[in-house]
């Protein structure tokens, strides 16, 4: 088996490449970060740079010629940015890669999506995969949903390829460039004070990155999956946000204090920051979406993943925090 991993230079993709290498599985890595790509090549991993939103026939041949499985982790994941950038990275890139994989009859295509498509500034408990709000919350959620529609079109067009959609919630762990770095940056900017709605009591599902990799492997290896099926992926142990922050920062010896603030104040402040960012062209410290995600309870129903994929997380939240702390101490953020 040879697996193509997109978005392989950071985050989930980088963890996926490391896992496959350790398992002795042939892997081809692709991404746009040439420096991190060179690091992969130094580890004897085949790296082919590519911008999937502008995938040429020559690049497609190089990426997919020897491949029978695709793990599509690449995406523009941010609460802020230009719609055209999100559309290119999340929709066009997915369309290009899914079509090229289908044309070649590649056996399995695992697409990484997001539970952000569920979010609508309300509390939710045990959201199932078929839930969709009336309005998607931001450019990221909207384009990731459109990317899923590209996958569904490919399901119909390419019956020889099995397409699987995974929606991991709140990924954290080694190589994280989103969740933990943003928390640490906020603490640094505010001299050790972390403003949180509800004082961090928000109940949420999280996913240690290696559990997501495990789910990707199961989605590749499991027989009898209906093409186009989507699965919620979490650690299956909802936790209060402040509990995770306390465990993480205490082990990093970072002094901080949580300052509870009313959600409406933080939401209005975020709205002002977003308005200013339209003129400054700099990403706001936080957005209305990010404040909403920290305020509203959100847990996912993982029954389908357990029953159809046999997915049971190997790493607990405590295990994930221990491994994350170890990686941060060795590599920094």
PDB file of C-alpha atoms in Angstrom, residues 10 14 25 37 47 59 70 81 87 99 133 141 159 174 180-182 196 200-201 229 239 261 273 283 292 311:
ATOM      1  CA  UNK A  10       2.199  20.639   9.437  1.00  0.00           C
ATOM      2  CA  UNK A  14       2.731  15.758   9.521  1.00  0.00           C
ATOM      3  CA  UNK A  25       3.909   1.934   5.022  1.00  0.00           C
ATOM      4  CA  UNK A  37       9.341  19.370   2.985  1.00  0.00           C
ATOM      5  CA  UNK A  47       8.093  14.800  -0.677  1.00  0.00           C
ATOM      6  CA  UNK A  59       2.044  17.186 -10.772  1.00  0.00           C
ATOM      7  CA  UNK A  70      -5.199   9.335  -0.422  1.00  0.00           C
ATOM      8  CA  UNK A  81      -9.116  35.523   6.033  1.00  0.00           C
ATOM      9  CA  UNK A  87     -12.277  28.679  -1.568  1.00  0.00           C
ATOM     10  CA  UNK A  99     -11.309  14.054  -9.568  1.00  0.00           C
ATOM     11  CA  UNK A 133     -27.484  24.677  10.705  1.00  0.00           C
ATOM     12  CA  UNK A 141     -16.943  26.330   7.691  1.00  0.00           C
ATOM     13  CA  UNK A 159     -17.822   4.384  -8.179  1.00  0.00           C
ATOM     14  CA  UNK A 174       2.406  17.733  18.348  1.00  0.00           C
ATOM     15  CA  UNK A 180      -2.607  25.628  21.673  1.00  0.00           C
ATOM     16  CA  UNK A 181      -0.491  28.334  19.955  1.00  0.00           C
ATOM     17  CA  UNK A 182      -3.507  30.695  19.974  1.00  0.00           C
ATOM     18  CA  UNK A 196     -12.729  33.361  28.884  1.00  0.00           C
ATOM     19  CA  UNK A 200     -13.767  28.211  30.893  1.00  0.00           C
ATOM     20  CA  UNK A 201     -16.646  26.016  32.076  1.00  0.00           C
ATOM     21  CA  UNK A 229     -20.007   8.309   4.550  1.00  0.00           C
ATOM     22  CA  UNK A 239     -14.138  17.934  29.132  1.00  0.00           C
ATOM     23  CA  UNK A 261     -15.930  37.789  31.313  1.00  0.00           C
ATOM     24  CA  UNK A 273     -11.454  43.672  16.253  1.00  0.00           C
ATOM     25  CA  UNK A 283      -5.799  38.899  11.784  1.00  0.00           C
ATOM     26  CA  UNK A 292     -18.484  31.593  20.447  1.00  0.00           C
ATOM     27  CA  UNK A 311     -13.061   3.558  16.265  1.00  0.00           C
TER      28      UNK A 311
END
